[in-house]
Coordinates of C-alpha atoms and ligand atoms in Angstrom, one line a residue:
M1 CA 0.7 -86.3 35.5
K2 CA -1.5 -87.2 38.4
I3 CA -2.7 -84.6 40.9
T4 CA -3.8 -86.0 44.2
F5 CA -4.9 -84.6 47.6
D6 CA -3.7 -86.1 50.8
S7 CA -3.8 -85.2 54.5
C8 CA -0.2 -86.3 54.8
K9 CA -0.4 -87.6 58.4
G10 CA 2.9 -89.5 58.1
K11 CA 6.4 -88.1 57.6
M12 CA 7.0 -85.9 54.6
K13 CA 9.9 -86.8 52.2
G14 CA 11.3 -85.7 48.9
L15 CA 10.6 -82.2 47.7
V16 CA 8.0 -80.0 49.3
L17 CA 7.0 -76.7 48.0
A18 CA 5.1 -74.5 50.4
P19 CA 3.5 -71.1 49.7
V20 CA 3.8 -68.7 52.6
F21 CA 2.0 -65.4 53.1
E22 CA 3.8 -62.3 54.1
K23 CA 4.7 -62.3 57.8
G24 CA 3.3 -65.9 57.8
G25 CA 6.2 -67.5 59.6
V26 CA 7.0 -71.2 59.3
P27 CA 3.9 -73.2 58.1
E28 CA 2.7 -75.3 61.1
R29 CA 2.8 -78.5 59.2
L30 CA 6.5 -78.1 58.3
K31 CA 7.4 -77.4 61.9
Q32 CA 6.6 -81.0 62.6
E33 CA 9.3 -82.1 60.1
D34 CA 11.9 -79.7 61.5
P35 CA 12.4 -80.1 65.3
N36 CA 15.7 -78.2 65.1
G37 CA 14.0 -75.1 63.6
F38 CA 16.2 -74.9 60.5
I39 CA 13.4 -73.5 58.4
A40 CA 13.0 -70.5 60.7
K41 CA 16.7 -70.0 60.6
A42 CA 16.9 -70.2 56.8
M43 CA 14.0 -67.8 56.5
K44 CA 15.9 -65.3 58.6
A45 CA 19.2 -65.8 56.8
D46 CA 17.6 -65.3 53.4
A47 CA 15.4 -62.4 54.7
F48 CA 12.5 -64.4 53.4
K49 CA 9.3 -62.5 54.3
G50 CA 6.8 -64.3 52.1
K51 CA 6.7 -61.4 49.6
E52 CA 5.5 -62.3 46.1
G53 CA 8.4 -63.5 44.1
Q54 CA 10.6 -64.5 47.1
L55 CA 12.0 -68.0 47.5
C56 CA 13.7 -69.8 50.3
V57 CA 15.3 -73.2 49.9
V58 CA 15.9 -75.3 53.0
F59 CA 17.8 -78.7 53.1
L60 CA 16.6 -81.0 55.9
P61 CA 18.0 -84.5 56.2
D62 CA 15.1 -86.2 54.4
L63 CA 13.4 -83.3 52.9
R64 CA 14.0 -80.4 50.5
V65 CA 11.7 -77.5 51.3
I66 CA 11.1 -74.6 49.0
L67 CA 9.1 -71.8 50.5
V68 CA 7.4 -69.7 47.9
G69 CA 6.3 -66.1 48.8
A70 CA 2.5 -65.8 48.4
G71 CA 2.3 -62.0 49.1
D72 CA -0.3 -60.2 51.1
K73 CA -2.9 -62.4 52.7
A74 CA -5.5 -59.6 52.6
K75 CA -5.3 -59.4 48.9
A76 CA -5.5 -63.2 48.2
D77 CA -8.3 -64.6 46.1
A78 CA -8.8 -67.7 43.9
R79 CA -6.6 -66.2 41.2
T80 CA -3.8 -65.7 43.7
F81 CA -3.7 -69.4 44.4
E82 CA -3.8 -70.3 40.8
K83 CA -0.9 -68.0 40.1
I84 CA 1.1 -69.5 43.0
G85 CA 0.3 -73.0 41.7
G86 CA 1.6 -72.0 38.3
R87 CA 4.7 -70.5 39.8
I88 CA 5.3 -73.6 41.8
A89 CA 5.1 -75.6 38.5
A90 CA 7.7 -73.4 36.9
I91 CA 10.0 -73.8 39.9
A92 CA 9.5 -77.6 40.0
K93 CA 9.9 -78.4 36.3
P94 CA 13.7 -78.0 36.1
L95 CA 14.2 -79.9 39.4
K96 CA 13.4 -83.2 37.7
R97 CA 11.5 -84.9 40.4
E98 CA 9.0 -87.7 39.7
T99 CA 6.9 -86.7 42.6
L100 CA 6.6 -83.6 44.7
M101 CA 4.4 -82.2 47.3
I102 CA 2.7 -78.9 47.8
C103 CA 2.1 -78.1 51.4
T104 CA -0.9 -75.8 51.9
S105 CA -0.3 -75.2 55.6
G106 CA 1.1 -71.7 55.1
V107 CA -1.9 -70.4 53.2
K108 CA -4.8 -72.5 54.3
E109 CA -6.3 -70.1 56.8
V110 CA -7.8 -68.0 54.0
S111 CA -11.4 -68.9 53.5
L112 CA -13.1 -67.2 50.6
P113 CA -16.6 -68.2 49.5
G114 CA -16.2 -70.5 46.5
T115 CA -12.5 -70.7 46.8
H116 CA -10.8 -73.9 47.8
V117 CA -7.1 -73.1 48.3
A118 CA -5.8 -76.7 47.6
A119 CA -8.0 -77.0 44.5
E120 CA -7.0 -73.7 43.1
L121 CA -3.3 -74.4 43.7
A122 CA -3.7 -77.7 41.9
F123 CA -5.5 -76.0 39.0
G124 CA -2.7 -73.4 38.7
F125 CA -0.1 -76.1 38.9
G126 CA -1.7 -78.0 36.1
L127 CA -1.9 -74.9 33.9
G128 CA 1.7 -74.0 34.6
A129 CA 3.1 -77.6 34.2
Y130 CA 2.0 -78.0 30.6
S131 CA 4.7 -78.7 28.0
F132 CA 4.6 -79.8 24.4
D133 CA 7.5 -82.0 23.6
V134 CA 6.1 -84.5 21.1
Y135 CA 8.8 -83.8 18.6
K136 CA 11.8 -83.8 20.9
E137 CA 14.0 -86.8 21.4
K138 CA 13.6 -88.2 24.9
K139 CA 16.8 -87.8 26.9
E140 CA 17.8 -90.1 29.7
D141 CA 17.8 -87.3 32.3
D142 CA 14.3 -86.2 31.3
V143 CA 12.2 -86.7 34.4
P144 CA 8.6 -85.6 33.9
I145 CA 6.6 -84.9 36.9
E146 CA 4.5 -88.0 37.5
E147 CA 2.6 -87.1 40.6
V148 CA 1.8 -84.0 42.6
I149 CA 0.4 -84.4 46.1
I150 CA -1.4 -81.5 47.6
S151 CA -1.3 -81.8 51.3
G152 CA -4.1 -80.3 53.4
P153 CA -6.6 -81.1 56.1
D154 CA -9.6 -82.1 54.1
P155 CA -8.5 -84.1 51.0
E156 CA -12.0 -85.2 50.1
A157 CA -13.4 -81.7 50.0
A158 CA -10.3 -80.6 48.0
Q159 CA -10.8 -83.4 45.5
K160 CA -14.5 -82.5 45.1
A161 CA -13.7 -78.8 44.6
F162 CA -11.0 -79.7 42.0
E163 CA -13.3 -81.9 39.8
P164 CA -14.8 -79.0 37.7
L165 CA -11.3 -77.4 37.5
A166 CA -9.8 -80.7 36.3
A167 CA -12.4 -80.7 33.5
I168 CA -11.4 -77.1 32.5
L169 CA -7.7 -78.2 32.7
D170 CA -8.4 -81.0 30.3
G171 CA -10.0 -78.6 27.9
V172 CA -7.1 -76.2 28.1
Y173 CA -4.6 -79.0 27.5
E174 CA -6.5 -80.2 24.5
T175 CA -6.6 -76.7 23.1
R176 CA -2.9 -76.1 23.7
D177 CA -2.0 -79.5 22.1
L178 CA -4.0 -78.6 19.0
V179 CA -2.5 -75.1 18.7
S180 CA 1.1 -76.2 19.4
E181 CA 1.1 -78.8 16.6
P182 CA 2.8 -77.6 13.3
S183 CA 0.5 -77.1 10.3
N184 CA 1.9 -80.1 8.4
M185 CA 0.6 -82.2 11.3
M186 CA -2.6 -80.3 12.3
T187 CA -4.3 -80.2 8.9
P188 CA -8.1 -79.6 8.7
S189 CA -8.7 -83.4 8.4
E190 CA -6.4 -84.1 11.3
F191 CA -8.3 -81.6 13.4
V192 CA -11.5 -83.4 12.6
D193 CA -9.9 -86.7 13.5
V194 CA -8.9 -85.4 16.9
A195 CA -12.4 -84.1 17.6
E196 CA -13.9 -87.4 16.5
S197 CA -11.6 -89.3 18.9
I198 CA -13.0 -87.5 21.9
K199 CA -15.4 -89.8 23.6
I200 CA -17.5 -88.1 26.3
K201 CA -21.1 -88.6 27.0
G202 CA -23.2 -86.0 25.2
F203 CA -20.3 -84.8 23.0
D204 CA -21.5 -85.4 19.5
T205 CA -19.5 -84.6 16.4
D206 CA -20.6 -84.0 12.8
V207 CA -18.6 -83.1 9.8
L208 CA -19.3 -81.5 6.4
D209 CA -16.8 -82.1 3.6
A210 CA -16.2 -79.8 0.7
K211 CA -18.9 -81.5 -1.4
Q212 CA -21.5 -81.0 1.3
M213 CA -20.5 -77.4 1.8
K214 CA -20.7 -76.8 -1.9
K215 CA -24.4 -77.9 -1.8
L216 CA -25.1 -75.5 1.0
G217 CA -23.4 -72.7 -0.9
M218 CA -20.6 -72.1 1.7
N219 CA -18.4 -70.5 -0.9
L220 CA -16.6 -68.3 1.5
V221 CA -15.2 -71.3 3.4
L222 CA -14.5 -73.1 0.1
G223 CA -13.0 -70.0 -1.5
V224 CA -10.4 -69.6 1.3
G225 CA -9.6 -73.3 1.2
Q226 CA -9.4 -73.7 -2.6
G227 CA -5.7 -72.9 -2.9
S228 CA -4.6 -75.6 -0.6
A229 CA -3.8 -79.3 -1.1
H230 CA -5.7 -80.0 2.1
E231 CA -9.5 -80.2 1.8
P232 CA -11.5 -77.9 4.0
Y233 CA -14.0 -79.2 6.5
L234 CA -16.8 -77.8 8.7
L235 CA -16.6 -79.4 12.1
I236 CA -19.7 -79.3 14.3
V237 CA -19.9 -80.4 17.9
K238 CA -23.2 -80.6 19.6
Y239 CA -23.8 -80.8 23.3
M240 CA -27.5 -80.8 24.1
K241 CA -28.0 -81.8 27.7
G242 CA -30.0 -78.8 28.6
K243 CA -33.8 -78.4 28.5
K244 CA -35.3 -79.8 25.3
G245 CA -36.3 -76.9 23.1
D246 CA -34.1 -74.3 24.8
A247 CA -32.2 -72.3 22.2
P248 CA -28.5 -73.2 22.3
L249 CA -25.5 -71.0 22.7
L250 CA -23.5 -71.1 19.4
L251 CA -19.8 -71.0 19.6
V252 CA -17.8 -70.4 16.4
G253 CA -14.0 -70.7 16.1
K254 CA -11.7 -69.6 13.3
G255 CA -9.8 -72.7 12.2
V256 CA -7.2 -71.5 9.7
C257 CA -4.7 -74.3 10.1
F258 CA -2.1 -72.2 8.3
D259 CA -2.5 -68.7 7.1
S260 CA 0.2 -67.8 4.5
G261 CA -2.0 -64.9 3.4
G262 CA -2.8 -66.6 0.1
I263 CA -2.1 -64.6 -3.0
S264 CA -1.8 -61.6 -0.8
L265 CA 1.2 -63.4 0.7
K266 CA 2.5 -62.5 4.1
P267 CA 6.1 -61.5 4.5
G268 CA 8.3 -64.4 5.5
R269 CA 9.3 -63.1 8.9
D270 CA 7.3 -64.8 11.6
M271 CA 5.0 -66.5 9.0
G272 CA 5.5 -69.7 10.9
D273 CA 3.4 -68.2 13.7
M274 CA 0.5 -68.6 11.5
K275 CA 0.2 -72.3 12.4
Y276 CA -1.7 -71.0 15.4
D277 CA -4.4 -69.3 13.3
M278 CA -6.7 -72.1 14.3
A279 CA -6.6 -71.2 18.0
G280 CA -10.2 -70.0 17.9
A281 CA -11.4 -73.4 16.7
A282 CA -9.2 -75.1 19.2
A283 CA -10.5 -73.1 22.1
V284 CA -14.1 -73.8 21.1
L285 CA -13.3 -77.5 20.9
G286 CA -11.5 -77.4 24.3
T287 CA -14.5 -75.7 25.8
M288 CA -16.9 -78.3 24.5
M289 CA -14.7 -80.9 26.0
S290 CA -14.7 -79.2 29.4
I291 CA -18.4 -78.7 29.6
A292 CA -19.1 -82.3 28.5
K293 CA -16.6 -83.6 31.1
M294 CA -18.5 -81.6 33.7
G295 CA -21.8 -83.0 32.4
L296 CA -23.4 -79.5 32.5
K297 CA -27.1 -79.3 31.9
T298 CA -27.0 -76.9 29.0
N299 CA -27.3 -76.6 25.2
V300 CA -24.2 -75.5 23.3
V301 CA -23.3 -76.1 19.7
A302 CA -19.8 -75.4 18.3
V303 CA -19.1 -74.7 14.6
M304 CA -15.5 -74.7 13.4
P305 CA -14.6 -74.0 9.8
L306 CA -11.2 -75.6 9.1
V307 CA -9.1 -74.5 6.1
E308 CA -5.6 -73.7 5.0
N309 CA -5.0 -70.4 3.3
M310 CA -2.4 -70.9 0.6
P311 CA -1.3 -69.3 -2.7
S312 CA -1.6 -71.5 -5.8
G313 CA -3.0 -71.6 -9.3
S314 CA -6.4 -72.4 -7.8
A315 CA -6.4 -69.9 -5.0
L316 CA -8.7 -66.9 -4.6
K317 CA -7.3 -63.8 -6.1
P318 CA -7.7 -60.1 -5.1
G319 CA -10.7 -58.7 -7.0
D320 CA -12.6 -62.0 -7.0
V321 CA -16.3 -61.9 -6.0
V322 CA -17.7 -64.8 -4.0
Q323 CA -21.3 -65.5 -3.0
S324 CA -21.7 -66.5 0.7
M325 CA -24.1 -69.0 2.1
S326 CA -26.3 -66.1 3.2
G327 CA -26.6 -65.0 -0.4
K328 CA -24.6 -61.8 0.1
T329 CA -21.7 -61.3 -2.2
V330 CA -18.2 -60.4 -1.1
E331 CA -15.4 -58.8 -3.1
I332 CA -12.1 -60.2 -2.0
L333 CA -9.7 -57.3 -1.9
N334 CA -7.1 -59.0 0.2
T335 CA -6.8 -62.8 0.4
D336 CA -5.1 -62.4 3.8
A337 CA -8.4 -61.2 5.4
E338 CA -9.6 -64.8 5.3
G339 CA -10.7 -65.3 8.8
R340 CA -13.8 -63.1 8.5
L341 CA -14.7 -64.9 5.3
I342 CA -14.9 -68.4 6.8
L343 CA -16.6 -67.0 9.9
G344 CA -19.2 -65.3 7.9
D345 CA -20.3 -68.6 6.4
A346 CA -19.9 -70.5 9.7
V347 CA -22.0 -68.2 11.8
W348 CA -24.7 -68.2 9.1
Y349 CA -24.7 -71.9 8.9
G350 CA -24.9 -72.2 12.7
Q351 CA -27.8 -69.8 13.0
E352 CA -29.8 -71.4 10.2
K353 CA -29.2 -74.9 11.5
F354 CA -29.4 -74.5 15.2
K355 CA -31.4 -71.3 15.9
P356 CA -29.2 -70.1 18.8
D357 CA -30.2 -67.2 20.9
T358 CA -26.6 -66.1 21.3
V359 CA -23.5 -66.4 19.1
I360 CA -19.9 -66.0 20.4
D361 CA -17.1 -66.3 17.9
L362 CA -13.4 -66.6 18.8
A363 CA -10.8 -65.7 16.2
T364 CA -7.1 -64.8 15.7
L365 CA -8.6 -62.2 13.4
T366 CA -6.4 -59.2 13.2
G367 CA -2.8 -58.1 13.7
A368 CA -4.2 -54.7 14.7
I369 CA -5.6 -56.0 18.0
H370 CA -2.1 -56.3 19.2
Y371 CA -1.6 -52.6 18.8
S372 CA -4.8 -51.8 20.6
V373 CA -4.6 -54.0 23.7
G374 CA -1.3 -55.9 23.5
S375 CA -1.1 -59.2 25.3
E376 CA -3.2 -58.3 28.3
Y377 CA -6.7 -58.6 26.7
A378 CA -8.6 -60.1 23.9
G379 CA -10.7 -57.6 22.1
L380 CA -14.4 -57.9 22.8
F381 CA -16.9 -56.6 20.3
T382 CA -20.7 -56.7 20.9
T383 CA -23.7 -54.4 20.8
D384 CA -25.2 -56.2 23.7
D385 CA -24.3 -54.6 27.0
A386 CA -25.6 -57.5 29.2
L387 CA -23.6 -60.0 27.2
A388 CA -20.5 -57.8 27.4
D389 CA -20.9 -57.7 31.2
Q390 CA -21.4 -61.5 31.5
L391 CA -18.2 -62.1 29.4
K392 CA -16.3 -59.6 31.5
T393 CA -17.4 -61.2 34.7
A394 CA -16.4 -64.6 33.5
A395 CA -13.0 -63.2 32.3
D396 CA -12.4 -61.7 35.7
E397 CA -12.7 -65.1 37.2
T398 CA -9.6 -66.3 35.3
V399 CA -5.9 -65.6 35.6
M400 CA -5.3 -64.8 32.0
D401 CA -8.4 -65.0 29.8
H402 CA -9.1 -61.2 30.1
V403 CA -11.2 -59.2 27.7
W404 CA -11.5 -55.5 26.9
R405 CA -14.5 -54.1 25.1
L406 CA -13.8 -52.2 21.9
P407 CA -16.2 -50.2 19.8
L408 CA -18.5 -51.0 16.9
H409 CA -19.8 -48.1 14.9
E410 CA -22.0 -47.7 11.8
N411 CA -19.3 -45.6 10.2
Y412 CA -16.8 -48.4 10.6
D413 CA -19.3 -50.7 9.0
K414 CA -19.6 -48.3 6.0
L415 CA -15.8 -48.8 5.3
L416 CA -16.7 -52.3 4.1
H417 CA -18.3 -50.8 1.0
S418 CA -17.6 -52.5 -2.3
D419 CA -18.3 -51.0 -5.7
I420 CA -19.3 -54.3 -7.3
A421 CA -20.5 -56.6 -4.5
D422 CA -22.6 -56.4 -1.3
M423 CA -19.4 -55.8 0.7
A424 CA -15.6 -56.0 0.5
N425 CA -13.5 -58.2 2.9
L426 CA -11.1 -55.3 3.4
A427 CA -12.1 -51.9 4.8
S428 CA -11.3 -48.9 2.5
S429 CA -9.2 -47.4 5.3
P430 CA -6.9 -49.2 7.8
E431 CA -8.3 -47.3 10.7
A432 CA -9.9 -49.3 13.5
G433 CA -8.9 -52.5 11.7
S434 CA -10.1 -54.9 14.4
S435 CA -13.5 -53.2 14.5
T436 CA -14.0 -53.3 10.8
A437 CA -13.1 -57.0 10.8
A438 CA -15.7 -57.5 13.6
H439 CA -18.3 -55.6 11.5
F440 CA -17.7 -57.9 8.6
I441 CA -18.8 -60.9 10.8
G442 CA -21.6 -58.8 12.2
R443 CA -23.1 -58.6 8.7
F444 CA -23.8 -62.3 8.9
I445 CA -25.6 -62.2 12.3
Q446 CA -29.4 -62.4 12.1
P447 CA -31.7 -60.0 13.7
D448 CA -32.6 -60.7 17.4
V449 CA -29.6 -63.0 17.8
K450 CA -27.2 -61.8 20.5
W451 CA -23.6 -61.8 19.3
A452 CA -20.1 -61.2 20.7
H453 CA -16.8 -61.5 18.8
L454 CA -13.5 -62.1 20.6
D455 CA -10.4 -61.2 18.7
I456 CA -7.8 -63.4 20.3
A457 CA -4.9 -62.8 17.9
S458 CA -2.6 -61.4 20.6
M459 CA -3.7 -63.9 23.3
A460 CA -3.6 -67.3 21.7
W461 CA 0.2 -67.6 21.9
T462 CA 2.7 -66.3 24.3
K463 CA 6.4 -65.6 23.5
K464 CA 7.3 -65.6 27.2
D465 CA 6.4 -67.7 30.2
L466 CA 3.3 -66.4 32.0
P467 CA 2.3 -67.4 35.5
C468 CA -0.2 -70.0 34.3
A469 CA 1.0 -70.5 30.7
P470 CA 4.4 -71.6 29.7
K471 CA 5.8 -70.1 26.5
G472 CA 3.7 -71.2 23.5
A473 CA -0.1 -71.9 23.1
T474 CA -2.0 -70.4 26.0
G475 CA -5.4 -72.2 25.5
F476 CA -7.0 -68.8 25.7
G477 CA -10.8 -68.9 25.7
V478 CA -11.4 -72.3 27.4
Q479 CA -11.5 -70.9 30.9
L480 CA -13.4 -67.8 29.8
L481 CA -16.1 -69.6 27.8
T482 CA -16.5 -72.5 30.3
R483 CA -17.0 -70.0 33.2
F484 CA -19.4 -67.9 31.1
I485 CA -21.5 -71.1 30.4
L486 CA -21.4 -72.1 34.1
N487 CA -22.5 -68.6 35.2
T488 CA -25.2 -67.9 32.7
R489 CA -26.4 -71.0 30.8
V490 CA -26.8 -73.9 33.2
S491 CA -30.4 -74.8 34.1
Ligands
BES501 N1 -4.4 -64.5 11.0 C1 -4.2 -63.1 10.7 C2 -4.2 -62.3 12.0 C3 -3.1 -62.5 12.9 C4 -2.0 -61.7 12.9 C5 -3.2 -63.5 13.9 C6 -1.0 -62.0 13.8 C7 -2.2 -63.7 14.8 C8 -1.1 -62.9 14.8 C9 -5.4 -62.6 9.8 O1 -5.9 -63.6 8.9 C10 -4.8 -61.6 9.0 O2 -4.0 -61.9 8.1 N2 -5.3 -60.4 9.2 C11 -4.8 -59.2 8.4 C12 -6.0 -58.5 7.9 C13 -5.7 -57.4 6.9 C14 -5.3 -58.0 5.6 C15 -7.0 -56.6 6.8 C16 -3.9 -58.4 9.3 O3 -4.2 -58.2 10.5 O4 -2.9 -57.9 8.8
MN502 MN1 -4.8 -63.7 7.1
ZN503 ZN1 -5.7 -65.5 9.6

């Protein structure tokens, strides 16, 4: 799908979607197409006032116009326009048009610093227009949207403002594609292949296979993967275009390509959802893609442990003790608490190898997070108030990558006590399950390294259409992390 900006000086034709603010009246640009004033009449007949959620469809001889309520102008900001863009995509999709136009005339007068209405509309449209139909038979009447033209007075400025957003959009699409794939397709080695096929300046991949991980003592990653027919990998993406010698940011993403629970097998109901247990790794990869496309002057390294958690004769068993790369031993009390295991080794490897000043990990880590914050927020865990604020600020700049800080406490940490090893992978009490999981990862963070953990288990996938994310993989994390990097780590 192509998104273009145009001043549209000539006559409009085809389908035009036009957001209109409350009490906004007929957009000036559309008046030119409608000498008989049909649009004004239709607005009156439909009692269309431009309220959020309102629609008004007008048939002109050469033009179909859909007015889309944009709500209160005084409350509008960048997010408003992204949401409207997403809504327009949802309206347009079933209409099966190859090209369509978005007319910005009814909302253009808003000028907020850093907000370019046409660019935000385009970004929201892109987010909302996503679909994953790789495995569906193409039907004759399937008409995918080929081109969206955003009309407005200064197309060059709009195009320029859209460029960084287009890079984020590409990262979100990549992440959604990876997460949407079923686990028989998106195996650890396939994930590596996808990463290696990404060719952008500065985007460097590196891979460790099981043999190399064995040498390094990454037995937590290997342990989780040992029940599967698919070999585990550690994928590393380096992007070092910042100042030489500046400590990088380390991003770590949970990449469990399928989580059956292992010997502590999950119930069958909804087990298929566990194909998206690699959404943390996918978000981290999508972020690396976005920042590389933007060509940011920054140092960021991503580490993604990729495994499949399966029950078999060679699988880890409850009660087993495994030594991590850090040297600390872990008693595996429940093989379904596997995410924290692979992350423990991955954050340790990343710190030893790349000496970051900050580590952020993303993981579909606990079912418990859903009970705490539902599908509105990812859980944010950190002891660093400044880092928490920076992540919150970046999150607030997005339509849906929101975070809510949850507690860490030394008494939660104590619940990870094991009688025979340095720690257990399951807390001795189910209370504060998302926090105890975070503490487990925290045990592998080195002194003086800032660290934040994001539990995205309730955010990576949506069972219903959202304003800027159709049902399915949301791509959570790409927008958040990219904006965090843009705000805080570009020299
Ligand atoms: N991948 C799951 C968490 C999850 C649940 C992600 C639902 C997305 C949706 C994780 O590996 C897991 O199984 N966690 C267990 C931990 C428990 C055994 C301590 C859980 O939350 O039940
Ligand atoms: Mn699990
Ligand atoms: Zn899992």
